[in-house]
Amino acid sequence: PRRAPPDTSARRRAYAPDVVLADDQALVRGGFRALIDSEDDMRVVAEAATGDDAVRLALEHLPDVVLMDIRMPGLDGLEATRRIVADRAASHVHVVVVTTFELDEYVTDAIRGGASGFLVKDTEPVDLVRAVRGAARGAALLPPAGGRGRGAGGAGATRAVGPVRGVEELTPREHEVLVEVAGGLSNEEIAGSLFLSESTVKTHVSRVMAKLGARDRAQLVVAAYESGVVRPGWAG
């Protein structure tokens, strides 16, 4: 049976976040578990070796974060991600896709499917822990612009896509904000860069998301690349 969504404020004082690991390699899961469980403020609540199990366990435990492998037997990580985020009970669950290569088509498909970000398996331990905490807070996790595509034949190896609806509706300031979001900047950092208040930046980000039909900052980053607002290889 599914548990009810937790009391977030009380729960986070005791442990934050809860994590489900989904990977068909036991050694990978073991390494991630050891790393995460060594932290006082997070814990692994379940492990899945298949995409079907990942969906079942995510909807059973309703964790803060799911670290999701892309290639698994049966249901792959992309479809598992779509099924998790489509469930209303899992509205607070953030899926981070973890794979061996930085392949832009997988990044794009994962974000389109509702993932909050993307990490490679050789991510440094301290960066993975930081990423889990960030994902639990709703941060968008994507590799730096200059590093994308290494596993797909080099920088700029993105597939062709059509125009992104809504980009032409952005004001010049909203366009600037989108560029900064795509560079991985936080609202506070964007405020400093563009000499705006943080509340103004939040308003601009919300409007850009509405115009582009993005559910979160991760989807904004994908939209920025697909629309040509920024291009792979640009410094963030």
Coordinates of C-alpha atoms in Angstrom, one line a residue:
P1 CA 0.0 0.0 0.0
R2 CA 1.1 3.5 -0.7
R3 CA 2.0 5.7 2.2
A4 CA 0.5 9.2 2.6
P5 CA 2.7 12.1 1.5
P6 CA 4.8 13.0 4.6
D7 CA 4.7 16.0 6.8
T8 CA 7.5 17.8 5.0
S9 CA 8.5 20.3 7.7
A10 CA 8.6 17.8 10.5
R11 CA 10.2 15.1 8.4
R12 CA 13.0 17.2 7.1
R13 CA 14.1 18.0 10.6
A14 CA 14.8 14.3 11.2
Y15 CA 16.2 13.3 7.8
A16 CA 16.2 14.8 4.4
P17 CA 16.0 13.6 1.8
D18 CA 14.8 10.0 1.3
V19 CA 16.3 8.4 -1.8
V20 CA 15.3 5.4 -4.0
L21 CA 18.2 3.9 -6.1
A22 CA 17.3 2.4 -9.4
D23 CA 20.1 0.6 -11.3
D24 CA 20.5 -2.9 -12.6
Q25 CA 24.1 -3.2 -11.3
A26 CA 24.3 -4.2 -7.6
L27 CA 27.7 -2.7 -7.3
V28 CA 26.5 0.7 -8.5
R29 CA 23.6 0.6 -6.1
G30 CA 25.9 -0.5 -3.3
G31 CA 28.3 2.4 -3.9
F32 CA 25.5 5.0 -4.0
R33 CA 23.9 3.5 -0.9
A34 CA 27.2 3.6 1.1
L35 CA 27.8 7.2 0.1
I36 CA 24.3 8.5 0.8
D37 CA 23.8 6.6 4.0
S38 CA 27.1 7.9 5.3
E39 CA 25.5 11.4 5.4
D40 CA 23.5 12.3 8.5
D41 CA 20.8 14.2 6.6
M42 CA 19.8 11.6 4.0
R43 CA 19.0 7.9 3.6
V44 CA 18.3 5.3 1.0
V45 CA 14.8 3.8 1.6
A46 CA 14.7 1.3 -1.3
E47 CA 16.7 -0.2 -4.2
A48 CA 15.4 -1.3 -7.6
A49 CA 17.1 -3.4 -10.2
T50 CA 14.5 -2.9 -13.0
G51 CA 12.4 0.0 -14.3
D52 CA 9.2 -1.7 -13.2
D53 CA 10.5 -2.0 -9.6
A54 CA 11.7 1.6 -9.7
V55 CA 8.1 2.8 -10.4
R56 CA 6.6 0.5 -7.8
L57 CA 9.1 1.4 -5.1
A58 CA 8.9 5.2 -5.9
L59 CA 5.1 5.2 -5.6
E60 CA 5.3 3.0 -2.5
H61 CA 7.9 5.1 -0.6
L62 CA 7.3 8.5 -2.2
P63 CA 10.9 9.6 -1.7
D64 CA 12.3 13.0 -2.2
V65 CA 14.7 11.8 -4.9
V66 CA 15.0 8.9 -7.2
L67 CA 18.4 8.2 -8.8
M68 CA 17.4 6.5 -12.0
D69 CA 19.6 4.5 -14.4
I70 CA 18.6 4.9 -18.0
R71 CA 19.4 1.4 -19.3
M72 CA 17.6 -1.3 -17.3
P73 CA 15.9 -4.6 -18.1
G74 CA 12.3 -4.3 -19.2
L75 CA 11.1 -0.8 -18.6
D76 CA 13.9 1.6 -19.2
G77 CA 14.7 4.6 -16.9
L78 CA 13.1 7.1 -19.3
E79 CA 9.7 5.5 -19.3
A80 CA 10.0 4.7 -15.5
T81 CA 10.6 8.4 -15.0
R82 CA 7.5 9.4 -17.0
R83 CA 5.3 7.0 -15.0
I84 CA 6.6 8.3 -11.7
V85 CA 6.1 12.0 -12.4
A86 CA 2.7 11.3 -14.0
D87 CA 1.4 10.0 -10.6
R88 CA -0.2 12.9 -8.7
A89 CA 0.8 11.2 -5.4
A90 CA 4.4 11.6 -6.4
S91 CA 4.3 15.3 -7.2
H92 CA 7.1 16.1 -4.8
V93 CA 9.4 13.3 -6.1
H94 CA 12.4 14.5 -8.1
V95 CA 13.9 12.0 -10.5
V96 CA 17.6 12.4 -11.4
V97 CA 18.7 10.3 -14.3
V98 CA 22.2 8.7 -13.9
T99 CA 24.0 7.1 -16.8
T100 CA 27.5 6.3 -18.1
F101 CA 27.7 8.9 -20.9
E102 CA 26.6 12.5 -21.4
L103 CA 24.3 11.9 -24.3
D104 CA 22.2 14.9 -25.2
E105 CA 19.3 12.9 -26.6
Y106 CA 19.0 11.1 -23.3
V107 CA 19.2 14.3 -21.3
T108 CA 16.5 15.9 -23.5
D109 CA 14.2 12.8 -23.3
A110 CA 14.7 12.6 -19.6
I111 CA 13.8 16.2 -19.0
R112 CA 10.9 16.0 -21.3
G113 CA 9.7 13.0 -19.4
G114 CA 9.8 15.0 -16.1
A115 CA 13.3 14.3 -14.7
S116 CA 14.8 17.1 -12.6
G117 CA 18.2 16.6 -13.9
F118 CA 21.0 14.4 -15.2
L119 CA 24.3 13.1 -13.7
V120 CA 27.0 10.8 -15.0
K121 CA 28.1 7.8 -12.9
D122 CA 31.6 9.0 -12.6
T123 CA 30.4 12.2 -10.8
E124 CA 32.6 12.9 -7.8
P125 CA 31.1 11.7 -4.5
V126 CA 30.9 15.2 -3.0
D127 CA 29.1 16.4 -6.2
L128 CA 26.6 13.5 -6.1
V129 CA 25.7 14.2 -2.5
R130 CA 25.3 17.9 -3.3
A131 CA 23.2 16.9 -6.3
V132 CA 20.8 14.8 -4.2
R133 CA 20.3 17.7 -1.8
G134 CA 19.8 20.1 -4.6
A135 CA 17.3 17.9 -6.4
A136 CA 15.3 17.5 -3.1
R137 CA 15.1 21.3 -3.0
G138 CA 13.9 21.4 -6.6
A139 CA 17.1 22.5 -8.3
A140 CA 17.8 21.7 -11.9
L141 CA 20.7 19.4 -12.3
L142 CA 22.4 19.4 -15.7
P143 CA 26.0 19.0 -16.9
P144 CA 27.8 22.3 -17.7
A145 CA 27.1 23.5 -21.3
G146 CA 30.7 22.9 -22.4
G147 CA 30.7 19.3 -21.3
R148 CA 27.7 18.0 -23.0
G149 CA 27.8 15.4 -25.8
R150 CA 31.2 13.8 -25.0
G151 CA 29.6 10.4 -25.2
A152 CA 27.8 11.2 -28.4
G153 CA 30.7 12.1 -30.6
G154 CA 31.9 15.4 -29.1
A155 CA 30.5 18.8 -28.1
G156 CA 27.5 19.9 -30.0
A157 CA 26.3 16.4 -30.9
T158 CA 22.6 17.2 -30.3
R159 CA 19.9 15.9 -32.5
A160 CA 17.9 18.3 -34.7
V161 CA 14.7 19.6 -33.1
G162 CA 11.9 21.9 -34.2
P163 CA 11.2 25.4 -32.9
V164 CA 10.2 25.7 -29.2
R165 CA 6.8 27.2 -28.9
G166 CA 6.6 30.4 -26.9
V167 CA 10.2 31.6 -27.3
E168 CA 9.1 34.4 -29.7
E169 CA 6.8 35.7 -26.9
L170 CA 9.7 36.4 -24.5
T171 CA 10.5 40.0 -23.7
P172 CA 14.2 41.0 -24.1
R173 CA 14.6 40.8 -20.3
E174 CA 13.0 37.4 -20.1
H175 CA 15.3 36.2 -22.9
E176 CA 18.3 37.4 -20.8
V177 CA 16.9 35.5 -17.8
L178 CA 16.5 32.4 -19.8
V179 CA 20.1 32.6 -20.9
E180 CA 21.2 32.9 -17.3
V181 CA 19.1 30.0 -16.2
A182 CA 20.5 27.8 -19.0
G183 CA 24.0 28.7 -17.6
G184 CA 23.0 27.1 -14.3
L185 CA 22.7 30.3 -12.3
S186 CA 20.4 30.5 -9.3
N187 CA 17.9 33.3 -8.9
E188 CA 20.3 35.1 -6.5
E189 CA 23.1 34.9 -9.0
I190 CA 20.9 36.1 -11.9
A191 CA 19.8 39.0 -9.7
G192 CA 23.5 40.0 -9.2
S193 CA 24.3 39.5 -12.9
L194 CA 21.4 41.5 -14.3
F195 CA 21.2 44.1 -11.4
L196 CA 17.7 43.1 -10.5
S197 CA 16.1 42.1 -7.2
E198 CA 15.7 38.4 -6.5
S199 CA 11.9 38.8 -6.4
T200 CA 11.9 40.3 -9.8
V201 CA 14.0 37.5 -11.1
K202 CA 11.6 35.0 -9.6
T203 CA 8.8 36.8 -11.4
H204 CA 10.6 36.6 -14.8
V205 CA 11.5 33.0 -14.3
S206 CA 7.8 32.1 -13.6
R207 CA 6.7 34.0 -16.7
V208 CA 9.3 32.3 -18.9
M209 CA 8.2 28.9 -17.6
A210 CA 4.6 29.8 -18.3
K211 CA 5.3 31.0 -21.9
L212 CA 7.5 27.9 -22.7
G213 CA 5.2 25.4 -21.0
A214 CA 8.1 24.3 -18.7
R215 CA 7.3 22.5 -15.4
D216 CA 10.7 23.4 -13.8
R217 CA 14.1 25.0 -14.4
A218 CA 15.5 21.8 -15.9
Q219 CA 12.9 22.0 -18.7
L220 CA 13.8 25.6 -19.2
V221 CA 17.4 24.6 -19.8
V222 CA 16.4 22.1 -22.4
A223 CA 14.1 24.7 -24.1
A224 CA 17.0 27.2 -24.2
Y225 CA 19.2 24.7 -26.1
E226 CA 16.5 23.3 -28.4
S227 CA 15.4 26.9 -29.4
G228 CA 18.9 28.0 -30.1
V229 CA 18.8 30.7 -27.4
V230 CA 22.0 29.1 -26.2
R231 CA 24.2 26.5 -28.0
P232 CA 26.3 23.6 -26.7
G233 CA 29.8 24.7 -26.0
W234 CA 28.8 28.2 -24.7
A235 CA 30.4 28.9 -21.4
G236 CA 27.9 29.0 -18.6

